[in-house]
Coordinates of C-alpha atoms and ligand atoms in Angstrom, one line a residue:
M263 CA 32.3 55.7 -15.6
K264 CA 29.4 55.7 -17.6
T265 CA 31.0 53.6 -20.1
N266 CA 32.4 51.5 -16.9
F267 CA 28.7 50.6 -15.9
A268 CA 28.0 49.9 -19.7
V269 CA 30.3 47.8 -19.9
K270 CA 29.5 46.0 -16.7
G271 CA 25.9 46.0 -17.1
T272 CA 26.5 43.8 -20.5
I273 CA 29.4 41.4 -18.3
K274 CA 26.1 40.9 -15.9
L275 CA 23.6 40.7 -18.5
G276 CA 25.4 38.3 -19.9
V277 CA 25.8 35.9 -17.4
L278 CA 22.0 36.6 -16.3
C279 CA 20.9 35.5 -20.1
L280 CA 23.5 32.3 -19.8
F281 CA 21.8 31.6 -16.3
F282 CA 18.4 32.2 -17.7
V283 CA 19.5 29.6 -21.1
Q284 CA 21.0 26.7 -19.0
I285 CA 18.0 27.0 -16.8
G286 CA 15.6 26.7 -20.0
W287 CA 17.8 24.4 -21.2
S288 CA 17.7 22.1 -18.1
Q289 CA 13.3 22.3 -18.1
N290 CA 13.6 21.6 -21.4
S291 CA 15.9 18.5 -20.9
D292 CA 13.5 17.2 -18.1
Q293 CA 10.1 18.1 -20.1
Q294 CA 11.9 15.8 -22.7
Q295 CA 12.3 13.1 -20.2
L296 CA 9.7 12.9 -18.6
K297 CA 8.4 12.4 -21.9
N298 CA 11.0 9.8 -22.6
I299 CA 9.8 7.8 -19.5
Y300 CA 5.8 8.0 -20.4
D301 CA 6.2 7.5 -24.0
A302 CA 8.2 4.1 -22.8
A303 CA 6.0 3.3 -20.3
L304 CA 2.8 3.2 -22.5
T305 CA 4.7 1.2 -25.3
K306 CA 7.5 -0.8 -24.0
G307 CA 6.4 -1.1 -20.5
K308 CA 6.3 -4.8 -18.7
S309 CA 4.5 -3.9 -15.5
Y310 CA 1.3 -5.3 -17.1
D311 CA 2.6 -8.7 -18.2
W312 CA 4.5 -8.8 -14.7
L313 CA 1.2 -8.5 -12.9
N314 CA -0.4 -11.0 -14.9
Y315 CA 1.9 -13.6 -14.1
L316 CA 2.2 -12.4 -9.9
S317 CA -2.0 -12.2 -10.1
N318 CA -2.4 -15.2 -12.4
Q319 CA 0.1 -17.6 -12.2
I320 CA 1.2 -17.4 -8.6
G321 CA -1.8 -15.4 -7.1
G322 CA -2.9 -14.1 -3.4
R323 CA 0.3 -14.0 -1.7
L324 CA -0.2 -14.6 2.3
S325 CA 3.6 -14.3 4.1
G326 CA 4.8 -17.7 4.6
S327 CA 3.0 -19.6 1.7
I328 CA 3.9 -21.3 -1.1
Q329 CA 2.8 -18.4 -3.4
A330 CA 4.9 -15.7 -1.4
Q331 CA 8.0 -17.6 -1.8
Q332 CA 7.1 -18.1 -5.7
A333 CA 6.3 -14.4 -6.1
V334 CA 9.9 -14.0 -4.7
N335 CA 11.4 -16.3 -7.0
Y336 CA 9.5 -15.0 -9.9
T337 CA 10.4 -11.1 -9.1
K338 CA 14.0 -11.7 -8.8
Q339 CA 14.4 -14.0 -11.4
E340 CA 13.1 -11.2 -14.0
L341 CA 15.2 -8.1 -11.5
D342 CA 18.2 -10.7 -13.1
S343 CA 16.9 -10.7 -16.3
M344 CA 17.3 -6.6 -16.5
G345 CA 21.0 -6.2 -16.6
L346 CA 21.0 -4.3 -12.9
D347 CA 24.1 -4.1 -11.2
R348 CA 23.5 -6.0 -8.4
V349 CA 20.0 -8.2 -7.4
W350 CA 19.7 -9.7 -4.1
L351 CA 17.4 -11.4 -1.6
Q352 CA 17.2 -9.9 2.3
P353 CA 16.1 -13.0 4.6
V354 CA 13.5 -11.7 7.0
M355 CA 11.7 -13.9 9.3
V356 CA 7.7 -13.4 8.9
P357 CA 4.6 -14.6 10.6
K358 CA 2.3 -17.5 8.8
W359 CA -1.2 -17.1 9.8
V360 CA -3.5 -19.7 7.8
R361 CA -7.2 -19.8 7.0
G362 CA -7.7 -23.3 6.6
I363 CA -11.4 -23.8 5.2
P364 CA -13.9 -21.5 4.3
E365 CA -15.4 -19.7 7.0
F366 CA -19.0 -20.3 7.4
A367 CA -22.0 -17.9 9.3
Y368 CA -25.6 -17.1 9.6
F369 CA -28.2 -14.8 11.7
E370 CA -31.1 -16.6 13.3
T371 CA -34.1 -15.0 13.5
S372 CA -36.3 -17.7 15.0
P373 CA -34.9 -21.4 15.4
G374 CA -34.3 -23.0 12.1
V375 CA -34.9 -20.0 10.4
T376 CA -31.2 -18.7 9.1
T377 CA -30.3 -16.1 6.6
N378 CA -26.0 -17.1 5.4
V379 CA -23.8 -14.4 5.6
P380 CA -20.6 -13.8 3.6
L381 CA -17.9 -13.8 6.0
T382 CA -14.2 -13.8 6.5
A383 CA -12.1 -14.2 9.1
L384 CA -9.6 -11.5 10.3
G385 CA -5.8 -11.9 9.6
G386 CA -3.9 -13.0 12.9
S387 CA -7.5 -14.0 14.6
V388 CA -8.3 -17.4 16.3
A389 CA -10.4 -19.8 15.2
T390 CA -13.8 -20.6 16.7
P391 CA -14.4 -23.8 18.6
P392 CA -15.0 -26.8 16.2
S393 CA -18.8 -26.4 16.1
G394 CA -18.3 -22.8 16.0
V395 CA -20.0 -19.7 18.1
K396 CA -23.6 -18.8 18.4
S397 CA -25.3 -16.1 20.5
E398 CA -27.0 -12.9 20.7
I399 CA -25.4 -10.6 19.0
V400 CA -24.8 -6.5 20.3
E401 CA -24.4 -3.9 17.1
V402 CA -22.6 -0.8 18.2
K403 CA -21.1 1.8 16.0
G404 CA -17.6 1.8 17.6
L405 CA -15.2 1.3 20.5
E406 CA -16.5 4.2 22.9
E407 CA -19.8 2.8 22.5
L408 CA -18.8 -0.6 23.4
A409 CA -17.3 1.1 26.6
V410 CA -20.6 2.6 27.2
L411 CA -21.9 -0.1 26.9
G412 CA -19.6 -2.5 29.2
A413 CA -19.2 -6.1 30.7
S414 CA -22.9 -6.1 32.0
K415 CA -24.5 -5.8 28.0
I416 CA -21.3 -7.4 26.0
K417 CA -20.7 -10.6 28.1
G418 CA -21.3 -13.9 26.0
K419 CA -22.1 -11.7 23.2
I420 CA -21.1 -11.5 19.7
V421 CA -20.4 -7.7 19.4
F422 CA -21.6 -6.4 15.4
Y423 CA -19.1 -3.2 14.6
N424 CA -21.3 -1.4 12.1
R425 CA -19.9 2.1 11.7
P426 CA -19.0 2.6 8.1
M427 CA -16.5 4.5 6.0
D428 CA -17.9 8.2 5.8
P429 CA -19.3 8.8 2.3
T430 CA -18.7 12.3 2.0
L431 CA -14.8 11.9 2.4
I432 CA -12.9 12.6 -1.2
N433 CA -9.8 11.0 -0.1
T434 CA -11.4 7.3 0.6
F435 CA -8.0 6.6 2.9
A436 CA -9.2 9.1 5.0
A437 CA -12.9 6.8 5.5
Y438 CA -10.7 4.0 6.0
S439 CA -8.5 5.4 8.4
G440 CA -11.9 6.9 10.2
C441 CA -13.0 3.6 10.8
V442 CA -10.6 0.9 10.7
D443 CA -10.2 0.8 14.8
Q444 CA -13.0 -1.1 14.8
R445 CA -11.5 -3.8 12.6
Y446 CA -8.4 -3.6 13.8
A447 CA -8.7 -3.3 17.9
G448 CA -12.7 -4.5 17.8
A449 CA -11.4 -8.2 19.5
M450 CA -9.1 -6.8 21.8
E451 CA -11.4 -4.6 23.5
A452 CA -14.6 -6.6 23.4
A453 CA -12.9 -9.5 25.2
K454 CA -12.2 -7.6 27.8
Y455 CA -15.8 -7.1 28.4
G456 CA -16.4 -11.0 28.0
A457 CA -17.4 -11.1 24.6
I458 CA -17.3 -14.8 22.9
G459 CA -16.3 -13.4 19.2
I460 CA -16.3 -10.1 17.0
I461 CA -17.8 -9.5 13.6
V462 CA -16.7 -6.3 11.7
R463 CA -18.7 -4.2 9.1
S464 CA -16.3 -4.7 6.0
M465 CA -13.7 -1.5 5.0
N466 CA -16.0 -0.8 1.9
L467 CA -18.0 2.7 0.6
R468 CA -20.3 0.7 -1.9
L469 CA -22.6 -2.5 -0.9
D470 CA -22.0 -5.5 -2.1
D471 CA -21.4 -9.2 -1.3
Y472 CA -17.3 -9.5 -0.9
P473 CA -16.0 -9.7 3.3
H474 CA -12.8 -7.9 3.4
T475 CA -10.2 -9.2 5.7
G476 CA -7.2 -7.2 7.0
S477 CA -5.3 -7.4 10.1
M478 CA -6.2 -7.1 13.7
S479 CA -4.3 -7.5 17.2
Y480 CA -5.0 -9.0 20.2
G481 CA -2.7 -6.5 21.8
D482 CA -1.1 -8.3 25.2
L483 CA -4.0 -10.3 25.8
P484 CA -3.3 -14.1 27.4
E485 CA -4.0 -16.5 24.4
D486 CA -7.3 -17.9 26.6
K487 CA -8.4 -14.7 26.5
R488 CA -8.5 -13.8 22.8
I489 CA -12.0 -14.4 20.9
P490 CA -12.6 -15.2 17.1
A491 CA -12.6 -11.9 14.8
A492 CA -14.0 -11.8 11.2
A493 CA -15.0 -9.4 8.9
I494 CA -19.3 -9.5 7.3
S495 CA -20.1 -7.9 3.6
T496 CA -21.2 -4.3 3.7
N497 CA -24.9 -5.7 2.0
A498 CA -24.9 -8.2 5.1
A499 CA -24.2 -5.6 7.6
E500 CA -26.6 -3.7 6.3
L501 CA -29.5 -6.5 6.3
L502 CA -28.2 -7.6 9.7
S503 CA -28.7 -4.0 11.4
A504 CA -32.0 -3.9 9.8
T505 CA -32.8 -7.3 11.1
L506 CA -31.8 -6.4 14.7
Q507 CA -34.0 -3.1 14.8
L508 CA -37.1 -5.9 14.0
D509 CA -35.8 -8.2 16.6
P510 CA -33.1 -7.7 19.3
K511 CA -33.0 -11.2 20.2
T512 CA -31.8 -12.2 16.8
K513 CA -29.1 -15.0 17.0
F514 CA -25.5 -14.9 15.0
F515 CA -23.3 -18.2 14.0
F516 CA -20.0 -18.2 12.4
K517 CA -17.1 -20.7 12.8
Q518 CA -13.5 -20.8 11.3
N519 CA -10.6 -23.2 11.9
C520 CA -7.5 -20.5 11.2
K521 CA -4.6 -21.0 12.3
L522 CA -1.2 -18.6 13.5
F523 CA 2.0 -21.3 13.0
P524 CA 5.5 -20.4 14.0
D525 CA 7.4 -17.7 11.9
V526 CA 8.9 -18.8 9.1
E527 CA 11.9 -17.6 6.7
S528 CA 10.7 -15.1 4.0
Y529 CA 12.7 -12.3 2.1
N530 CA 12.8 -9.0 0.9
V531 CA 13.5 -8.8 -3.1
I532 CA 15.9 -6.0 -4.1
G533 CA 17.9 -4.8 -7.5
E534 CA 20.0 -1.9 -7.8
I535 CA 21.8 0.5 -10.3
K536 CA 24.8 1.6 -8.7
G537 CA 24.8 5.7 -9.3
S538 CA 27.5 7.2 -11.3
T539 CA 28.2 10.3 -9.4
H540 CA 27.1 9.5 -6.1
P541 CA 26.8 5.7 -5.3
D542 CA 26.7 6.3 -2.1
E543 CA 23.3 8.0 -2.0
I544 CA 20.3 5.9 -2.7
I545 CA 16.9 6.1 -3.7
V546 CA 14.1 3.7 -3.2
V547 CA 11.6 2.7 -4.9
G548 CA 9.0 -0.3 -3.5
G549 CA 5.6 -1.8 -2.8
H550 CA 4.8 -5.0 -1.0
L551 CA 4.9 -8.2 -2.5
D552 CA 2.9 -10.0 0.4
S553 CA -0.8 -9.8 0.1
W554 CA -3.9 -11.1 1.4
D555 CA -4.9 -14.5 0.5
L556 CA -8.7 -14.3 -0.7
G557 CA -7.9 -12.3 -4.0
D558 CA -4.8 -11.9 -5.9
G559 CA -3.4 -9.2 -4.6
S560 CA -3.5 -7.3 -7.9
H561 CA -4.1 -3.6 -6.4
D562 CA -2.6 -4.4 -3.2
D563 CA -0.1 -4.4 -4.0
G564 CA 0.8 -6.1 -7.1
A565 CA 0.2 -3.1 -8.6
G566 CA 2.9 -1.1 -6.5
C567 CA 5.1 -4.4 -6.8
V568 CA 5.4 -4.3 -10.8
Q569 CA 5.5 -0.3 -11.0
S570 CA 8.2 -0.2 -9.2
M571 CA 10.1 -2.5 -11.0
E572 CA 9.4 -0.8 -14.0
V573 CA 10.9 2.4 -13.0
L574 CA 14.7 0.5 -13.3
Q575 CA 13.0 -1.1 -16.7
L576 CA 12.1 2.4 -17.8
F577 CA 15.4 4.0 -17.5
K578 CA 17.1 0.8 -18.9
Q579 CA 14.6 1.7 -21.8
I580 CA 15.3 5.4 -22.3
G581 CA 19.1 4.8 -21.8
Y582 CA 19.3 7.2 -18.2
K583 CA 22.0 6.6 -16.4
P584 CA 21.4 7.7 -12.4
K585 CA 23.9 9.9 -10.8
R586 CA 22.5 8.2 -7.5
T587 CA 22.0 4.4 -6.5
I588 CA 18.6 3.5 -7.2
R589 CA 17.4 0.8 -5.4
V590 CA 13.9 -1.1 -6.2
V591 CA 12.7 -3.0 -2.7
L592 CA 9.8 -5.5 -2.8
F593 CA 9.3 -5.5 0.7
M594 CA 7.5 -8.8 2.4
N595 CA 4.6 -8.6 5.0
E596 CA 3.4 -5.5 5.4
E597 CA 0.3 -6.8 5.7
N598 CA 0.3 -8.4 8.7
G599 CA 3.5 -7.4 10.2
L600 CA 5.4 -4.6 8.0
R601 CA 8.8 -7.5 9.2
G602 CA 10.6 -6.5 5.2
G603 CA 10.2 -2.7 5.6
N604 CA 11.3 -2.9 9.8
E605 CA 14.3 -5.5 8.7
Y606 CA 15.2 -3.2 5.7
A607 CA 15.5 -0.3 7.2
K608 CA 17.4 -2.0 10.2
V609 CA 20.2 -3.5 8.1
A610 CA 20.2 0.5 6.1
M611 CA 20.8 1.5 9.7
E612 CA 23.3 -1.1 10.4
K613 CA 25.3 -0.7 7.0
N614 CA 25.6 3.2 7.5
E615 CA 23.5 4.0 4.0
N616 CA 22.5 7.1 2.9
H617 CA 19.1 7.0 1.9
I618 CA 18.1 10.5 0.9
F619 CA 14.6 9.5 -1.1
G620 CA 11.9 6.9 -0.6
L621 CA 9.0 6.5 -3.0
E622 CA 6.5 3.9 -2.3
S623 CA 3.2 2.6 -4.3
D624 CA 0.8 1.0 -2.1
A625 CA -2.5 2.4 -3.2
G626 CA -4.0 1.0 -6.1
G627 CA -3.0 0.5 -10.0
F628 CA -5.1 3.5 -10.6
T629 CA -4.8 6.5 -12.7
P630 CA -2.1 8.7 -11.0
R631 CA -3.1 12.0 -9.2
G632 CA 0.6 12.6 -7.6
F633 CA 2.0 12.2 -4.7
S634 CA 2.4 13.2 -0.9
F635 CA 5.7 13.7 0.8
D636 CA 6.5 13.3 4.1
G637 CA 10.1 15.2 4.8
P638 CA 11.9 18.4 5.2
D639 CA 10.4 21.8 3.9
S640 CA 13.8 22.3 2.2
S641 CA 12.9 19.6 0.1
F642 CA 9.1 19.9 -0.4
E643 CA 9.8 23.7 -1.9
K644 CA 12.6 21.9 -4.3
I645 CA 9.9 19.3 -5.3
M646 CA 7.3 21.9 -6.0
G647 CA 9.2 23.7 -8.5
W648 CA 8.8 20.3 -10.7
K649 CA 5.2 20.6 -10.3
D650 CA 4.5 22.3 -13.9
L651 CA 6.2 19.0 -15.5
F652 CA 3.9 17.1 -14.9
E653 CA 0.8 19.0 -16.3
P654 CA 0.6 17.4 -19.3
Y655 CA 0.5 14.2 -17.4
L656 CA -2.9 15.3 -15.6
V657 CA -0.8 14.8 -12.1
H658 CA -1.9 17.8 -9.6
L659 CA -1.9 16.6 -6.4
F660 CA 1.7 17.5 -4.2
E661 CA 1.1 17.8 -0.4
K662 CA 2.4 17.0 2.6
G663 CA 1.1 13.9 4.0
G664 CA 2.4 10.1 4.6
S665 CA 4.0 8.4 1.9
G666 CA 3.7 4.3 2.5
A667 CA 3.9 1.7 5.5
D668 CA 7.1 -0.3 4.4
I669 CA 9.4 3.0 3.8
G670 CA 8.0 4.5 6.9
P671 CA 10.7 3.2 9.1
L672 CA 13.2 4.7 7.3
K673 CA 12.3 8.3 8.5
N674 CA 14.9 10.2 10.0
E675 CA 15.3 14.1 9.8
R676 CA 16.9 14.2 6.7
I677 CA 15.2 11.6 4.2
T678 CA 12.2 12.9 2.0
L679 CA 9.8 9.9 1.9
A680 CA 6.7 9.6 -0.7
G681 CA 3.6 8.1 -1.4
L682 CA 2.5 7.5 -5.4
R683 CA -1.1 9.0 -4.7
P684 CA -3.7 7.4 -7.9
D685 CA -7.2 8.3 -7.6
S686 CA -8.8 6.6 -4.8
Q687 CA -12.6 6.2 -5.2
R688 CA -12.6 2.9 -6.5
Y689 CA -9.8 1.0 -4.3
F690 CA -12.2 0.2 -1.6
D691 CA -14.1 -1.6 -3.7
Y692 CA -11.7 -4.6 -4.1
H693 CA -8.9 -3.8 -0.9
H694 CA -8.0 -7.2 0.9
A695 CA -11.0 -8.8 -1.1
E696 CA -11.9 -11.6 -3.2
N697 CA -12.3 -9.6 -5.7
D698 CA -8.9 -7.9 -5.6
T699 CA -7.9 -9.5 -9.0
F700 CA -6.3 -8.8 -12.5
E701 CA -9.2 -7.5 -14.7
Q702 CA -9.8 -4.7 -12.3
V703 CA -6.5 -3.5 -13.1
N704 CA -6.5 -1.2 -16.1
K705 CA -3.1 -1.4 -18.2
R706 CA -2.6 2.3 -19.3
E707 CA -3.4 3.0 -15.7
L708 CA -1.2 1.1 -14.0
E709 CA 1.5 2.2 -17.1
L710 CA 1.0 6.0 -16.1
G711 CA 1.9 5.1 -12.3
A712 CA 5.0 3.6 -13.4
A713 CA 5.5 6.7 -15.4
T714 CA 4.9 9.0 -12.5
M715 CA 7.0 7.5 -10.3
A716 CA 10.1 6.7 -12.6
S717 CA 9.7 10.8 -13.6
L718 CA 10.2 11.8 -10.2
V719 CA 12.7 9.6 -9.2
Y720 CA 14.4 11.4 -12.1
L721 CA 14.3 14.4 -11.1
V722 CA 15.5 13.9 -7.8
D723 CA 18.4 11.8 -9.2
T724 CA 19.4 14.2 -11.6
H725 CA 18.8 17.4 -9.1
G726 CA 19.1 16.1 -5.5
L727 CA 16.9 17.5 -2.5
N728 CA 17.7 20.2 0.2
P729 CA 17.6 18.8 3.0
Ligands
ZN1086 ZN1 -1.2 -2.4 0.6

């Protein structure tokens, strides 16, 4: 009996050793693959050159613009040259909103005594009358205060929303979320009380002279009730607020001639490497190809597009043949409609495609800190087991939370969605403003982001998830 036990014990020990050797081998090979990926990104990356072209040869890529179409053509051509298994354009109808000639604004403390104000129309806003709008101003800290004041105080005035982003929030996206209702719904709500226009403090944590645009909505307001909406720079918001303290009769003038045209056809740009063993399991990695028109959209979201293309490029570079199908999607029209993201999910559903994982980069091309995940707990637990592999690259953040707007429509009970989380401290210095330009993106930071994305996609592809 004793001998028997010993024999059994030896066999068990042997199996156990083999098990640990296998785990060890798999961890070593994962470590090595991540190193290969980061090395390739930092020495043979293409993301920075692609971004240079998108930003400096094409520029701002608002949906429906010539530049958006040029970006479709350019990125398709680059994907075509990468030796992928399939590259195609997915048609989608998008809104076409055009800013027109530059806006003009000032405030007036007494007749003829004016101070010019940097101002930009919000995306989707109606124009002012050709001669502009001018009236007294009502400053509020938000939609609740507007409702308290009501029509008696608001009618015939310009409403000035001036609640700043909360500087104490380390996640600046949380500060943005806490403020952006003023921009998005400010005109719709003020119009109900008879305002003739609204201006909003830019969604920007720092004080500077750049007005930041962004999307807004009139909800179901009929066309003749819609009022013009614009953002002013944070410096201008501070100055205007201080001036109003001294003289509540101060008047504001602004003029803009933006216009919404009928929808036009555009495209999501898609490329894929077919999976070698599970071709029907699809992993999507993407960003949005459209941008606002003020800058060249380098951080938002040129960076996310070129990083997503880079994931496939890096796999080709290091000779990694994925088991599952890896698809890059450059979504059209995230900024003012999300039509590309919705269309992609709709077609995926119609074709009964099995998407197991989606990763989006749409938070700027800054130093990667980690990811946030939205999906089944079992998959999140499995991903947490890979966290240590990212330690050498100073990537630490693995948390539950949102993913990305464009991949959001793919959500179901099985899929895991993730968002790259770069350092967010500087993002809102540039977001939707004229200074979101190529010079603001650091090459290494951009490449590290791409490598971090490729590493996670590699791990999901190699080991699968547990939905
Ligand atoms: Zn974006």
